[in-house]
Short mmCIF file of C-alpha atoms and ligand atoms in Angstrom, two decimals:
data_model
loop_
_atom_site.label_atom_id
_atom_site.label_comp_id
_atom_site.label_asym_id
_atom_site.label_seq_id
_atom_site.Cartn_x
_atom_site.Cartn_y
_atom_site.Cartn_z
CA MET A 197 -24.47 -14.68 -4.48
CA SER A 198 -24.61 -17.31 -1.73
CA LYS A 199 -21.66 -18.17 0.42
CA GLN A 200 -21.93 -21.84 -0.54
CA ALA A 201 -18.91 -23.58 -1.95
CA SER A 202 -18.41 -22.04 -5.37
CA LYS A 203 -18.12 -24.30 -8.33
CA CYS A 204 -15.64 -22.76 -10.68
CA PRO A 205 -15.29 -24.77 -13.89
CA HIS A 206 -11.60 -23.80 -14.13
CA ALA A 207 -10.65 -24.62 -10.54
CA LYS A 208 -8.61 -27.76 -11.26
CA LYS A 209 -6.48 -26.29 -14.00
CA CYS A 210 -6.12 -22.86 -12.45
CA GLY A 211 -5.28 -23.87 -8.92
CA GLY A 212 -5.68 -20.29 -7.72
CA CYS A 213 -8.66 -20.87 -5.41
CA GLN A 214 -7.46 -23.82 -3.40
CA LEU A 215 -10.35 -23.66 -0.92
CA GLN A 216 -13.17 -23.18 -3.42
CA ASN A 217 -14.77 -26.52 -2.52
CA MET A 218 -15.36 -25.34 1.04
CA THR A 219 -18.23 -23.09 2.11
CA TYR A 220 -16.99 -19.61 3.01
CA ASP A 221 -17.60 -20.27 6.70
CA ARG A 222 -15.44 -23.38 6.53
CA GLN A 223 -12.70 -21.45 4.75
CA LEU A 224 -12.70 -18.93 7.57
CA SER A 225 -12.40 -21.59 10.25
CA PHE A 226 -9.66 -23.32 8.25
CA LYS A 227 -7.67 -20.06 8.27
CA GLN A 228 -8.46 -19.40 11.93
CA VAL A 229 -7.13 -22.84 12.88
CA LYS A 230 -3.99 -22.29 10.82
CA VAL A 231 -3.22 -19.07 12.71
CA ILE A 232 -4.01 -20.68 16.08
CA LYS A 233 -1.60 -23.54 15.28
CA LEU A 234 1.19 -21.13 14.38
CA LEU A 235 0.66 -18.29 16.84
CA GLY A 236 -1.92 -19.46 19.40
CA LYS A 237 0.76 -20.31 21.96
CA TYR A 238 1.46 -16.61 22.46
CA ARG A 239 -2.04 -15.28 22.86
CA HIS A 240 -5.74 -15.76 22.13
CA VAL A 241 -6.33 -15.38 18.38
CA ASP A 242 -9.20 -12.98 17.68
CA GLU A 243 -11.83 -14.22 15.26
CA ILE A 244 -10.82 -13.81 11.62
CA ILE A 245 -12.62 -10.95 9.88
CA GLY A 246 -14.19 -12.27 6.69
CA MET A 247 -16.05 -10.55 3.85
CA ASP A 248 -19.82 -10.12 3.60
CA CYS A 249 -19.62 -10.84 -0.10
CA PRO A 250 -16.42 -12.80 -0.80
CA TYR A 251 -16.59 -12.58 -4.62
CA HIS A 252 -15.12 -10.34 -7.32
CA TYR A 253 -12.95 -8.62 -4.74
CA ARG A 254 -9.74 -8.39 -6.77
CA ASN A 255 -9.04 -4.89 -8.10
CA LYS A 256 -6.06 -6.14 -10.13
CA VAL A 257 -6.65 -8.62 -12.90
CA GLN A 258 -4.26 -10.04 -15.44
CA ALA A 259 -4.69 -12.32 -18.43
CA ALA A 260 -2.17 -14.09 -20.62
CA PHE A 261 -2.74 -14.01 -24.37
CA GLY A 262 -1.98 -16.79 -26.82
CA GLU A 263 -3.40 -18.50 -29.88
CA ARG A 264 -5.23 -21.74 -30.46
CA ASN A 265 -6.09 -22.93 -33.98
CA GLY A 266 -5.20 -19.50 -35.27
CA GLU A 267 -7.61 -17.73 -32.91
CA PRO A 268 -6.55 -15.46 -30.03
CA ILE A 269 -7.22 -16.86 -26.56
CA SER A 270 -6.87 -15.20 -23.18
CA GLY A 271 -6.85 -16.58 -19.71
CA ILE A 272 -4.63 -18.00 -17.05
CA TYR A 273 -1.61 -20.26 -17.03
CA GLN A 274 -2.46 -23.81 -16.02
CA SER A 275 -0.88 -24.25 -12.60
CA SER A 276 2.84 -25.08 -12.80
CA THR A 277 2.82 -24.98 -16.61
CA HIS A 278 3.01 -22.40 -19.32
CA LYS A 279 -0.17 -23.57 -21.03
CA ILE A 280 -2.95 -20.97 -21.26
CA VAL A 281 -6.38 -22.07 -20.06
CA PRO A 282 -9.02 -19.83 -21.71
CA VAL A 283 -11.00 -18.02 -19.00
CA ASP A 284 -13.52 -15.23 -19.56
CA SER A 285 -14.75 -14.68 -16.03
CA CYS A 286 -13.46 -15.46 -12.59
CA LEU A 287 -15.30 -15.58 -9.28
CA ILE A 288 -12.77 -13.46 -7.42
CA GLU A 289 -11.77 -10.95 -10.10
CA ASP A 290 -13.44 -7.62 -10.76
CA GLU A 291 -16.20 -8.28 -13.29
CA LYS A 292 -15.64 -5.08 -15.26
CA ALA A 293 -11.96 -5.97 -15.72
CA ASP A 294 -12.91 -9.42 -17.01
CA GLU A 295 -15.33 -7.82 -19.48
CA ILE A 296 -12.62 -5.47 -20.77
CA ILE A 297 -10.23 -8.38 -21.32
CA VAL A 298 -12.84 -10.20 -23.44
CA THR A 299 -13.33 -7.01 -25.49
CA ILE A 300 -9.57 -6.71 -26.02
CA ARG A 301 -9.42 -10.30 -27.25
CA LYS A 302 -12.18 -9.57 -29.78
CA LEU A 303 -10.36 -6.44 -30.91
CA VAL A 304 -7.10 -8.36 -31.31
CA LYS A 305 -8.94 -10.65 -33.70
CA SER A 306 -10.71 -7.91 -35.65
CA PHE A 307 -7.52 -5.85 -35.94
CA LYS A 308 -5.71 -9.01 -37.09
CA LEU A 309 -3.06 -8.58 -34.43
CA ARG A 310 -1.16 -11.65 -33.28
CA ALA A 311 -0.87 -12.84 -29.74
CA PHE A 312 2.70 -13.17 -28.55
CA ASN A 313 4.15 -16.66 -28.71
CA ASP A 314 6.65 -17.21 -25.94
CA VAL A 315 8.28 -20.18 -27.67
CA THR A 316 9.07 -18.40 -30.95
CA MET A 317 9.20 -15.02 -29.12
CA LYS A 318 7.19 -13.54 -31.98
CA GLY A 319 3.84 -11.80 -32.10
CA PHE A 320 2.35 -8.78 -30.38
CA LEU A 321 0.02 -8.93 -27.36
CA ARG A 322 1.41 -10.91 -24.46
CA HIS A 323 -0.63 -9.98 -21.38
CA VAL A 324 -3.28 -7.55 -20.26
CA LEU A 325 -3.17 -6.09 -16.78
CA ILE A 326 -6.09 -4.11 -15.40
CA LYS A 327 -6.20 -2.14 -12.16
CA ARG A 328 -9.44 -0.61 -10.96
CA GLY A 329 -10.09 1.91 -8.21
CA PHE A 330 -13.23 0.52 -6.59
CA SER A 331 -14.16 3.80 -4.91
CA SER A 332 -12.72 6.28 -7.42
CA GLY A 333 -14.09 4.33 -10.40
CA GLU A 334 -10.84 4.85 -12.34
CA ILE A 335 -9.62 2.02 -14.57
CA MET A 336 -6.13 1.44 -15.99
CA VAL A 337 -5.49 -0.98 -18.84
CA VAL A 338 -1.90 -2.09 -19.42
CA LEU A 339 -1.27 -3.83 -22.75
CA VAL A 340 1.91 -5.84 -22.37
CA THR A 341 3.37 -6.41 -25.83
CA GLY A 342 6.36 -8.29 -27.22
CA VAL A 343 7.45 -5.32 -29.35
CA MET A 344 7.04 -1.55 -29.17
CA ASP A 345 5.63 -1.14 -32.70
CA PHE A 346 1.83 -1.01 -32.29
CA PRO A 347 0.06 -1.45 -35.66
CA LYS A 348 -3.06 0.77 -35.97
CA GLU A 349 -2.47 1.97 -32.44
CA GLU A 350 -4.81 4.94 -32.56
CA GLN A 351 -7.71 2.99 -34.05
CA PHE A 352 -7.22 0.21 -31.52
CA VAL A 353 -7.18 2.60 -28.56
CA ASN A 354 -10.27 4.43 -29.89
CA ALA A 355 -12.12 1.17 -30.48
CA LEU A 356 -11.38 0.05 -26.92
CA LEU A 357 -12.43 3.39 -25.44
CA SER A 358 -15.64 3.50 -27.43
CA ARG A 359 -16.60 0.07 -26.08
CA HIS A 360 -15.47 0.91 -22.53
CA PRO A 361 -15.68 4.66 -21.91
CA GLU A 362 -15.11 3.89 -18.21
CA ILE A 363 -11.41 3.23 -18.91
CA THR A 364 -9.46 6.25 -17.66
CA THR A 365 -5.96 5.38 -18.84
CA ILE A 366 -4.23 2.96 -21.23
CA VAL A 367 -0.53 2.10 -21.04
CA GLN A 368 1.61 -0.02 -23.34
CA ASN A 369 4.39 -1.96 -21.65
CA VAL A 370 6.99 -3.86 -23.65
CA ASN A 371 8.20 -7.20 -22.37
CA ASN A 372 10.35 -9.08 -24.88
CA LYS A 373 12.27 -11.24 -22.41
CA ARG A 374 11.94 -14.91 -21.54
CA THR A 375 10.66 -14.29 -18.07
CA SER A 376 7.79 -15.15 -15.78
CA LEU A 377 7.59 -11.48 -14.77
CA LEU A 378 4.55 -9.77 -16.24
CA LEU A 379 5.94 -6.32 -16.97
CA GLY A 380 9.03 -5.29 -18.89
CA GLU A 381 11.16 -2.20 -18.38
CA GLU A 382 9.72 0.10 -21.05
CA SER A 383 6.30 1.74 -20.84
CA ARG A 384 4.41 4.29 -22.92
CA VAL A 385 1.16 6.05 -22.07
CA LEU A 386 -1.38 5.66 -24.90
CA PHE A 387 -4.28 7.44 -23.22
CA GLY A 388 -4.86 9.38 -20.00
CA SER A 389 -2.39 9.91 -17.20
CA GLY A 390 -0.67 6.51 -17.01
CA TYR A 391 -1.91 5.78 -13.49
CA ILE A 392 -5.14 5.63 -11.50
CA GLU A 393 -6.06 7.10 -8.17
CA GLU A 394 -8.03 5.38 -5.45
CA ASP A 395 -9.68 6.50 -2.21
CA LEU A 396 -8.91 4.56 0.92
CA CYS A 397 -9.57 5.37 4.59
CA GLY A 398 -10.22 9.03 3.74
CA PHE A 399 -7.02 9.48 1.70
CA ARG A 400 -6.30 9.42 -2.01
CA PHE A 401 -3.61 7.19 -3.49
CA ARG A 402 -1.90 6.98 -6.86
CA ILE A 403 -1.46 3.50 -8.29
CA SER A 404 0.96 3.06 -11.19
CA PRO A 405 1.30 -0.06 -13.35
CA ARG A 406 4.25 -1.46 -11.44
CA ALA A 407 3.85 -0.50 -7.79
CA PHE A 408 2.36 -2.85 -5.23
CA TYR A 409 -1.14 -2.03 -4.07
CA GLN A 410 -3.31 -4.30 -1.94
CA VAL A 411 -5.57 -6.35 -4.23
CA ASN A 412 -8.67 -6.46 -2.01
CA PRO A 413 -9.65 -2.85 -1.27
CA THR A 414 -12.65 -3.71 0.93
CA GLN A 415 -10.55 -5.78 3.29
CA THR A 416 -7.56 -3.42 3.06
CA ALA A 417 -9.62 -0.78 4.84
CA VAL A 418 -10.40 -3.36 7.55
CA LEU A 419 -6.76 -4.47 7.77
CA TYR A 420 -5.34 -0.95 8.02
CA GLY A 421 -8.04 0.03 10.51
CA LYS A 422 -7.02 -2.83 12.80
CA ALA A 423 -3.29 -2.15 12.35
CA LEU A 424 -3.78 1.48 13.37
CA GLU A 425 -6.00 0.51 16.28
CA PHE A 426 -3.19 -1.78 17.52
CA ALA A 427 -0.58 0.97 17.02
CA GLU A 428 -2.47 3.08 19.61
CA LEU A 429 -1.02 6.35 18.36
CA SER A 430 -1.55 9.47 20.43
CA GLY A 431 -0.01 12.06 18.11
CA LYS A 432 3.41 12.05 19.78
CA GLU A 433 4.96 8.94 18.26
CA ARG A 434 7.70 8.57 15.72
CA VAL A 435 6.43 5.81 13.45
CA LEU A 436 8.42 3.64 11.05
CA ASP A 437 6.43 2.08 8.18
CA ALA A 438 8.71 -0.71 6.98
CA TYR A 439 8.04 -2.34 3.59
CA CYS A 440 5.73 0.62 3.00
CA GLY A 441 4.86 0.07 -0.69
CA THR A 442 3.21 3.26 -1.94
CA GLY A 443 3.11 4.68 1.58
CA THR A 444 -0.52 3.86 2.32
CA ILE A 445 -0.21 2.77 5.96
CA GLY A 446 2.21 5.55 6.92
CA ILE A 447 0.06 8.22 5.28
CA ILE A 448 -3.09 6.97 7.00
CA ALA A 449 -1.18 6.92 10.32
CA SER A 450 0.34 10.39 9.81
CA PRO A 451 -2.43 12.53 11.41
CA LYS A 452 -2.00 10.50 14.60
CA ALA A 453 1.81 10.56 14.65
CA ARG A 454 4.48 13.17 15.29
CA GLN A 455 6.51 11.88 12.38
CA VAL A 456 6.46 8.95 9.99
CA VAL A 457 9.32 7.37 8.05
CA GLY A 458 8.65 4.84 5.29
CA VAL A 459 11.16 2.45 3.75
CA GLU A 460 10.62 0.46 0.56
CA LEU A 461 12.81 -1.32 -2.00
CA ASN A 462 10.74 -0.76 -5.17
CA ALA A 463 11.72 2.56 -6.75
CA ASP A 464 8.34 3.04 -8.49
CA ALA A 465 6.49 2.46 -5.22
CA VAL A 466 8.68 5.04 -3.44
CA LYS A 467 7.97 7.53 -6.21
CA ASP A 468 4.24 6.90 -5.79
CA ALA A 469 4.58 7.15 -1.99
CA LYS A 470 6.09 10.63 -2.31
CA VAL A 471 3.36 11.70 -4.73
CA ASN A 472 0.76 10.26 -2.36
CA ALA A 473 2.09 12.24 0.59
CA ALA A 474 1.92 15.43 -1.49
CA LEU A 475 -1.52 14.55 -2.88
CA ASN A 476 -2.84 14.34 0.67
CA GLY A 477 -0.93 17.34 1.99
CA VAL A 478 0.97 15.16 4.50
CA GLU A 479 4.09 16.96 5.68
CA ASN A 480 5.30 14.87 8.61
CA ILE A 481 6.38 11.91 6.46
CA ALA A 482 9.57 10.93 4.61
CA PHE A 483 10.23 7.96 2.35
CA PHE A 484 13.48 6.11 1.71
CA GLU A 485 14.23 3.78 -1.17
CA ASP A 486 16.26 1.02 0.46
CA ASP A 487 16.30 -2.60 1.51
CA ALA A 488 14.46 -2.64 4.83
CA GLY A 489 17.18 -4.77 6.46
CA ARG A 490 19.99 -2.47 5.31
CA PHE A 491 17.97 0.58 6.35
CA MET A 492 17.44 -0.84 9.84
CA VAL A 493 21.18 -1.52 10.22
CA LYS A 494 21.88 2.15 9.39
CA GLU A 495 19.13 3.32 11.75
CA ALA A 496 20.53 1.17 14.56
CA GLN A 497 24.07 2.53 13.93
CA LYS A 498 22.70 6.08 14.02
CA GLY A 499 20.79 5.34 17.22
CA ALA A 500 17.58 6.54 15.53
CA LYS A 501 14.43 6.65 17.61
CA HIS A 502 11.21 4.98 16.52
CA ASP A 503 8.39 4.57 19.03
CA VAL A 504 6.20 2.35 16.87
CA VAL A 505 7.27 0.15 13.97
CA ILE A 506 4.61 -1.05 11.56
CA MET A 507 6.02 -3.74 9.30
CA ASP A 508 4.42 -5.45 6.33
CA PRO A 509 7.06 -7.62 4.64
CA PRO A 510 6.54 -9.89 1.59
CA ARG A 511 5.88 -13.61 2.01
CA ALA A 512 9.46 -14.42 2.96
CA GLY A 513 9.12 -12.34 6.11
CA ALA A 514 11.86 -10.15 7.53
CA ILE A 515 15.55 -11.06 7.38
CA LEU A 516 17.44 -11.64 10.62
CA ASP A 517 19.41 -8.38 10.31
CA PHE A 518 16.14 -6.46 10.16
CA LEU A 519 14.87 -8.16 13.31
CA LYS A 520 18.17 -7.77 15.20
CA CYS A 521 18.23 -4.04 14.44
CA LEU A 522 14.55 -3.75 15.28
CA VAL A 523 15.33 -5.15 18.72
CA ALA A 524 18.33 -2.79 19.01
CA LEU A 525 16.14 0.21 18.12
CA SER A 526 13.76 -1.00 20.83
CA PRO A 527 10.44 0.59 19.79
CA LYS A 528 7.66 0.42 22.38
CA LYS A 529 5.38 -1.28 19.91
CA VAL A 530 5.66 -3.41 16.79
CA VAL A 531 2.65 -4.01 14.56
CA TYR A 532 3.52 -6.88 12.23
CA ILE A 533 1.22 -7.37 9.22
CA SER A 534 1.91 -10.49 7.21
CA CYS A 535 0.54 -12.40 4.26
CA ASN A 536 2.35 -15.54 5.41
CA PRO A 537 1.76 -16.59 9.03
CA GLU A 538 4.54 -19.22 8.79
CA THR A 539 7.34 -16.68 8.37
CA GLN A 540 5.47 -14.33 10.70
CA ALA A 541 5.50 -17.02 13.43
CA ARG A 542 9.26 -17.46 12.91
CA ASP A 543 9.86 -13.71 13.21
CA VAL A 544 7.49 -13.30 16.17
CA ALA A 545 9.38 -16.12 17.97
CA PHE A 546 12.58 -14.07 17.58
CA LEU A 547 10.94 -10.91 18.90
CA VAL A 548 9.40 -12.78 21.85
CA LYS A 549 12.85 -14.21 22.71
CA ASN A 550 14.29 -10.72 22.54
CA GLY A 551 12.16 -8.62 24.82
CA TYR A 552 8.69 -8.41 23.22
CA ARG A 553 5.31 -9.73 24.33
CA VAL A 554 2.42 -10.50 21.95
CA LYS A 555 -0.59 -8.35 22.75
CA LYS A 556 -3.03 -9.01 19.92
CA ILE A 557 -3.42 -11.47 17.05
CA GLN A 558 -5.95 -10.62 14.37
CA PRO A 559 -6.36 -12.57 11.13
CA VAL A 560 -8.16 -10.77 8.28
CA ASP A 561 -9.39 -12.61 5.19
CA MET A 562 -7.83 -10.68 2.34
CA PHE A 563 -7.97 -13.54 -0.17
CA PRO A 564 -11.26 -15.50 0.04
CA HIS A 565 -11.28 -18.93 -1.66
CA THR A 566 -7.48 -19.06 -1.71
CA GLU A 567 -5.33 -20.65 0.96
CA HIS A 568 -3.61 -17.33 1.70
CA VAL A 569 -3.91 -15.99 5.23
CA GLU A 570 -3.26 -12.42 6.31
CA CYS A 571 -2.61 -11.75 9.97
CA ILE A 572 -1.69 -8.82 12.21
CA VAL A 573 0.30 -9.42 15.37
CA SER A 574 0.90 -6.54 17.73
CA LEU A 575 3.81 -6.76 20.13
CA VAL A 576 4.85 -4.53 23.01
CA ARG A 577 8.26 -4.18 24.62
CA LYS A 578 8.36 -6.03 27.96
N1 SAH B 204 2.63 -1.88 3.26
C1 SAH B 204 2.34 -1.83 1.87
C2 SAH B 204 3.11 -2.86 1.05
C3 SAH B 204 3.15 -4.25 1.56
S1 SAH B 204 3.71 -5.48 0.41
C4 SAH B 204 0.87 -1.95 1.62
O1 SAH B 204 0.10 -2.30 2.51
O2 SAH B 204 0.43 -1.68 0.50
C5 SAH B 204 5.39 -5.62 0.76
C6 SAH B 204 6.26 -4.52 0.19
O3 SAH B 204 7.61 -4.82 0.55
C7 SAH B 204 6.25 -4.40 -1.33
O4 SAH B 204 5.96 -3.08 -1.69
C8 SAH B 204 7.68 -4.77 -1.75
O5 SAH B 204 8.14 -4.01 -2.86
C9 SAH B 204 8.47 -4.42 -0.50
N2 SAH B 204 9.74 -5.11 -0.31
C10 SAH B 204 10.06 -6.37 -0.67
N3 SAH B 204 11.30 -6.67 -0.24
C11 SAH B 204 11.77 -5.57 0.41
C12 SAH B 204 12.98 -5.27 1.10
N4 SAH B 204 13.96 -6.16 1.18
N5 SAH B 204 13.11 -4.06 1.65
C13 SAH B 204 12.11 -3.13 1.57
N6 SAH B 204 10.94 -3.37 0.95
C14 SAH B 204 10.76 -4.58 0.37
#
């Protein structure tokens, strides 16, 4: 496909690909300029690393289900509303996942199941979530339903598998709350193991329905590669992987570190992180389920030693307590990965005021066609 501005027929209603009217080259310069405006005063900003083929990169795809004129529909919520816009294929989503969602919609109709109605809170299928391991080939389908009772469950699962034998696991998740969250508390494995595995940077990772995993695997390898290059590990360092998710960065760093500690708030992600360490035979790593800020306060009180801190917080950035304790722990190097350069710039300003110097700034395009910008800043203690 060309890198010309893509013309998605759903763009206006969806609002997900805010830059889709720009050519890909223009999108990249738009993001580059944004990072220069926010962080350029500290250091030269290296050229953003884009994708060769910036389409169908998302390994995680979700669709909302509803009904129109008595027929099941599936698609996306119109931006800032709760109205479903029917969508069968999307320029940035994995094509196989989109195909499976269309099949599920047809099966819902032929099995005479109802889509969930979130006004009356009645009906069955609410959302479908699909995660795909691009290099392992494994595919997980999560059917999010309003109730646990699954009429003709076995026939439905068999019908889906016969149409898509590439599916490796199917999970039912029950979400009967009035919430904008996709997944509810209760899950049940209908087929396979209940998770997928994926290969990344020479390691294997488990991905469960709930845990965070980077959505663009091609660019994740680029991002992690750069982060590790900036960490300049020699094998002697004690590394802290803060906001570690399922432990990916810490595990990839582990052969080049003396010891790695990961901290993460999401209990499912921590569970996966521990499994991932075992899966890869990594022994010099430990994971803690905690708020990163609270964990840093305890580390600072203990006088713990970390030579390199790799941090990858959510969009809100790090809280002040985290940053204060980071400064108190005084690692030689901080590698700050962020999906929001605005909060990153705020946090970097604090670190620069408190004894750190910016050494490298590297934007990576993790989310082509959207306005989201990912950026790594490496800092060294002055
Ligand atoms: N480094 C990981 C995850 C980055 S996403 C990766 O590359 O895959 C950010 C992670 O921060 C998520 O896993 C989220 O659950 C976690 N998180 C959010 N708030 C947190 C907090 N206050 N303390 C610790 N972890 C938090």
